[in-house]
């Protein structure tokens, strides 16, 4: 297994950490945020202080440092660490997907880059040199997003399209994220299983039943790097058949970061992995 110097933790892990500069990390807060804190989402949207959905409790957070000792990394857990500097995911465990961007058709809206590629982190971050970055503004309909498809495979006609991956052996997803000085603090994390893609057999594009993803708000996001940990168990959605429909980690199709309409955004994400 590969090794790399990376952020390690000291003490009890609560799930929201921040990393400032290249050599030191510290907690962003002594307690997890409530839905009324700055950066909280719209009513009905779970608020995440590094923990997806409801049930998060406050408490003392640990000190997080950039451990100079090599740490063994499970290569099958990595979704993308961005260090290869391309728009494809780390090719492991059947994940052959890639990054993409999308936005509404508001005239004059700007989104850069249209084809996402990792950008150098000034000064580095806990051993990482590159992260994915997207900037934009001027989208007044549904907004814009930075997303990825986990896998692609041929259909019955031999044409490649979205395909699911099975992550049921994992507990959830974690990553590091920050925004730029002039960016909105309203960033939403979306994870899509078979409910999100017509290929999954549940929904119809622009029809009924409608496709949907599982959504949480990244609270306390600001210009410092923070690590977010989002457990699958906290991701639920109301459907006609079940008011608390859980996500199905055996059929994950998409993951994206969503920026609402009329927002200015400058978003960075790094070291995306299952845990």
Coordinates of C-alpha atoms in Angstrom, one line a residue:
X1 CA 0.0 0.0 0.0
X2 CA 1.2 3.5 -0.7
X3 CA 2.3 5.9 2.0
X4 CA 2.1 9.6 2.3
X5 CA 2.6 12.3 4.9
X6 CA -0.9 13.5 5.8
X7 CA -3.1 15.0 8.5
X8 CA -3.3 12.7 11.5
X9 CA -5.5 13.2 14.6
X10 CA -4.9 13.3 18.3
X11 CA -7.7 12.6 20.7
X12 CA -11.3 11.8 20.1
X13 CA -12.5 12.5 16.5
X14 CA -15.7 14.6 16.2
X15 CA -15.6 14.9 12.4
X16 CA -15.0 18.6 11.6
X17 CA -11.3 19.7 11.4
X18 CA -9.6 22.7 9.8
X19 CA -6.2 23.0 8.3
X20 CA -4.4 26.3 8.0
X21 CA -1.2 26.6 6.0
X22 CA 1.0 23.8 4.9
X23 CA 2.2 22.5 8.2
X24 CA -0.4 22.8 10.9
X25 CA -4.0 21.9 11.5
X26 CA -6.4 22.9 14.2
X27 CA -10.1 22.6 15.0
X28 CA -12.5 25.1 13.6
X29 CA -14.7 25.1 16.6
X30 CA -15.2 23.6 20.0
X31 CA -18.7 22.3 19.1
X32 CA -20.5 21.2 16.0
X33 CA -22.7 23.9 14.5
X34 CA -26.5 24.1 14.7
X35 CA -28.8 24.9 11.8
X36 CA -28.9 28.6 13.0
X37 CA -25.1 29.0 12.6
X38 CA -23.6 31.0 9.8
X39 CA -23.5 28.7 6.7
X40 CA -26.5 26.7 7.7
X41 CA -28.8 25.5 4.9
X42 CA -32.3 26.1 4.0
X43 CA -35.1 24.7 6.2
X44 CA -35.4 21.0 5.7
X45 CA -31.8 20.6 4.6
X46 CA -29.5 18.7 7.0
X47 CA -26.7 20.9 8.3
X48 CA -23.2 19.3 8.3
X49 CA -20.4 20.3 10.7
X50 CA -18.4 17.5 9.2
X51 CA -21.2 15.1 10.0
X52 CA -24.1 14.4 7.6
X53 CA -27.7 14.9 8.6
X54 CA -29.2 15.2 12.1
X55 CA -28.0 13.6 15.3
X56 CA -24.7 15.5 15.5
X57 CA -23.8 16.6 19.0
X58 CA -21.4 19.2 20.4
X59 CA -18.3 18.5 22.3
X60 CA -14.5 19.2 22.5
X61 CA -12.8 18.6 19.1
X62 CA -9.3 17.2 18.8
X63 CA -6.1 18.9 17.7
X64 CA -5.2 17.8 14.2
X65 CA -1.6 18.0 13.0
X66 CA 0.2 17.2 9.8
X67 CA 1.9 14.1 10.9
X68 CA 5.4 13.9 9.3
X69 CA 5.4 10.1 9.7
X70 CA 4.3 8.2 6.6
X71 CA 0.7 6.9 7.1
X72 CA -0.5 3.8 5.3
X73 CA -3.4 4.7 3.0
X74 CA -5.9 2.1 1.8
X75 CA -5.7 2.5 -2.0
X76 CA -9.1 1.1 -2.5
X77 CA -10.7 3.8 -0.4
X78 CA -9.4 6.8 -2.5
X79 CA -11.9 8.5 -4.8
X80 CA -9.5 11.2 -6.0
X81 CA -6.5 12.8 -4.2
X82 CA -6.0 15.2 -7.2
X83 CA -2.2 14.6 -7.2
X84 CA -2.3 13.1 -10.7
X85 CA -3.5 16.5 -12.0
X86 CA -6.1 15.1 -14.4
X87 CA -9.9 15.1 -14.5
X88 CA -10.3 11.3 -13.9
X89 CA -10.9 9.6 -10.6
X90 CA -8.2 7.4 -9.1
X91 CA -8.7 4.1 -11.0
X92 CA -9.4 1.6 -8.3
X93 CA -12.2 -0.9 -7.3
X94 CA -14.0 -0.5 -10.6
X95 CA -14.2 3.3 -10.4
X96 CA -13.3 4.6 -13.8
X97 CA -15.3 7.9 -13.6
X98 CA -14.4 11.5 -14.0
X99 CA -15.1 15.1 -12.9
X100 CA -17.5 17.5 -14.7
X101 CA -19.2 20.8 -14.3
X102 CA -22.8 21.9 -15.1
X103 CA -24.7 25.1 -14.9
X104 CA -28.0 26.7 -16.1
X105 CA -28.2 28.7 -19.3
X106 CA -28.4 32.2 -17.8
X107 CA -26.8 34.5 -20.4
X108 CA -23.5 35.9 -19.2
X109 CA -23.0 33.2 -16.5
X110 CA -19.4 32.3 -16.1
X111 CA -18.0 28.9 -14.9
X112 CA -14.3 28.1 -14.9
X113 CA -13.0 25.6 -15.7
X114 CA -15.6 23.9 -17.8
X115 CA -13.4 20.8 -17.9
X116 CA -12.2 20.4 -14.3
X117 CA -8.5 19.9 -13.6
X118 CA -6.7 20.1 -10.3
X119 CA -5.0 23.3 -9.4
X120 CA -1.9 23.9 -7.3
X121 CA -2.4 24.7 -3.7
X122 CA -0.3 27.7 -2.7
X123 CA 2.0 26.5 -0.1
X124 CA 0.5 23.0 -0.1
X125 CA -1.9 21.5 2.5
X126 CA -0.8 18.7 4.9
X127 CA 1.4 17.1 2.2
X128 CA -1.1 17.7 -0.6
X129 CA 0.0 19.8 -3.5
X130 CA -3.2 19.9 -5.7
X131 CA -6.9 20.3 -5.3
X132 CA -9.9 20.6 -7.6
X133 CA -11.2 24.2 -7.9
X134 CA -14.2 25.7 -9.6
X135 CA -15.3 29.4 -9.8
X136 CA -18.3 31.1 -11.2
X137 CA -21.2 33.5 -11.0
X138 CA -24.2 34.9 -12.8
X139 CA -26.4 31.8 -12.9
X140 CA -30.0 32.9 -12.0
X141 CA -32.1 29.8 -12.7
X142 CA -31.0 26.6 -10.8
X143 CA -27.3 27.5 -10.3
X144 CA -24.2 25.4 -11.0
X145 CA -22.3 22.5 -9.7
X146 CA -19.0 20.6 -9.6
X147 CA -19.6 16.9 -9.9
X148 CA -18.3 13.4 -10.7
X149 CA -19.6 10.2 -11.9
X150 CA -18.2 7.2 -10.1
X151 CA -18.1 4.8 -13.1
X152 CA -19.1 4.3 -16.7
X153 CA -20.0 1.0 -18.5
X154 CA -21.6 -0.1 -21.8
X155 CA -25.3 -0.6 -21.9
X156 CA -27.2 -3.3 -23.9
X157 CA -26.5 -1.3 -27.1
X158 CA -22.8 -1.1 -26.3
X159 CA -22.9 2.6 -25.6
X160 CA -21.1 3.9 -22.5
X161 CA -23.1 5.6 -19.8
X162 CA -23.4 6.1 -16.1
X163 CA -22.9 2.9 -14.0
X164 CA -23.1 2.3 -10.2
X165 CA -20.4 1.3 -7.8
X166 CA -20.9 -0.8 -4.6
X167 CA -19.5 1.0 -1.5
X168 CA -21.5 -0.9 1.1
X169 CA -18.4 -2.0 2.9
X170 CA -17.7 1.7 3.7
X171 CA -19.2 3.9 6.4
X172 CA -19.3 7.1 4.3
X173 CA -17.3 9.8 2.5
X174 CA -14.8 12.4 3.7
X175 CA -12.9 15.2 2.1
X176 CA -11.2 18.5 2.7
X177 CA -12.8 21.7 1.4
X178 CA -12.6 25.5 1.5
X179 CA -13.9 28.6 -0.4
X180 CA -12.2 31.8 -1.6
X181 CA -12.4 35.2 -0.1
X182 CA -15.3 36.5 -2.2
X183 CA -17.2 33.1 -2.4
X184 CA -20.6 32.2 -1.0
X185 CA -20.6 30.1 2.1
X186 CA -23.6 28.2 0.9
X187 CA -22.2 25.0 -0.6
X188 CA -24.3 21.8 -0.7
X189 CA -23.0 18.2 -0.9
X190 CA -25.1 15.9 -3.0
X191 CA -24.7 12.1 -3.2
X192 CA -26.8 10.1 -5.7
X193 CA -27.7 6.4 -5.7
X194 CA -30.1 4.6 -8.0
X195 CA -32.7 7.3 -7.2
X196 CA -30.5 9.9 -9.0
X197 CA -30.0 8.4 -12.4
X198 CA -32.6 7.1 -14.9
X199 CA -30.1 4.2 -15.5
X200 CA -30.8 3.1 -11.9
X201 CA -34.4 2.2 -12.8
X202 CA -36.2 4.3 -10.3
X203 CA -36.7 7.7 -11.9
X204 CA -37.5 9.3 -15.3
X205 CA -35.5 12.4 -16.5
X206 CA -37.9 15.4 -16.5
X207 CA -40.7 13.0 -15.6
X208 CA -42.3 11.1 -12.7
X209 CA -41.0 9.8 -10.4
X210 CA -38.4 12.5 -10.4
X211 CA -34.8 11.8 -9.9
X212 CA -33.2 13.1 -6.6
X213 CA -30.0 13.1 -4.7
X214 CA -29.3 13.0 -0.9
X215 CA -28.3 16.5 0.2
X216 CA -26.5 18.1 3.1
X217 CA -25.1 21.6 3.7
X218 CA -21.4 22.1 4.4
X219 CA -21.7 24.4 7.5
X220 CA -18.8 26.5 8.8
X221 CA -17.1 26.4 5.4
X222 CA -14.8 29.4 5.0
X223 CA -11.3 30.3 3.6
X224 CA -9.5 27.7 5.8
X225 CA -9.3 24.1 4.9
X226 CA -11.7 21.8 6.9
X227 CA -12.3 18.1 6.7
X228 CA -15.9 16.9 6.4
X229 CA -17.0 13.4 7.3
X230 CA -20.4 12.4 6.0
X231 CA -21.7 9.0 7.0
X232 CA -24.1 7.1 4.8
X233 CA -26.3 6.3 7.8
X234 CA -27.2 10.0 8.1
X235 CA -28.4 10.5 4.5
X236 CA -32.2 10.1 4.2
X237 CA -34.8 11.5 1.9
X238 CA -38.6 11.6 1.9
X239 CA -40.3 9.5 -0.8
X240 CA -44.0 8.6 -1.4
X241 CA -43.2 5.1 0.0
X242 CA -40.9 6.0 2.9
X243 CA -40.6 9.4 4.7
X244 CA -37.0 8.4 5.7
X245 CA -35.7 6.6 2.6
X246 CA -32.0 5.8 3.3
X247 CA -29.3 6.0 0.7
X248 CA -28.3 2.7 -0.9
X249 CA -24.5 2.6 -0.9
X250 CA -24.5 -0.5 -3.1
X251 CA -25.7 1.7 -6.1
X252 CA -23.8 5.0 -6.0
X253 CA -23.8 6.9 -9.2
X254 CA -22.9 10.5 -8.6
X255 CA -21.4 13.0 -6.2
X256 CA -21.5 16.8 -6.6
X257 CA -21.0 20.1 -4.9
X258 CA -23.9 22.5 -5.7
X259 CA -24.0 26.3 -5.7
X260 CA -27.4 27.8 -5.6
X261 CA -28.7 30.4 -8.1
X262 CA -27.4 34.0 -8.0
X263 CA -24.3 33.0 -5.9
X264 CA -20.7 33.9 -6.5
X265 CA -18.6 30.8 -5.8
X266 CA -14.9 29.9 -5.5
X267 CA -14.7 26.3 -4.2
X268 CA -11.8 24.0 -3.5
X269 CA -12.0 20.2 -2.6
X270 CA -9.2 17.8 -2.0
X271 CA -8.5 14.2 -0.8
X272 CA -11.9 12.7 -1.5
X273 CA -12.2 9.2 -0.1
X274 CA -14.4 6.6 1.4
X275 CA -13.9 5.6 5.0

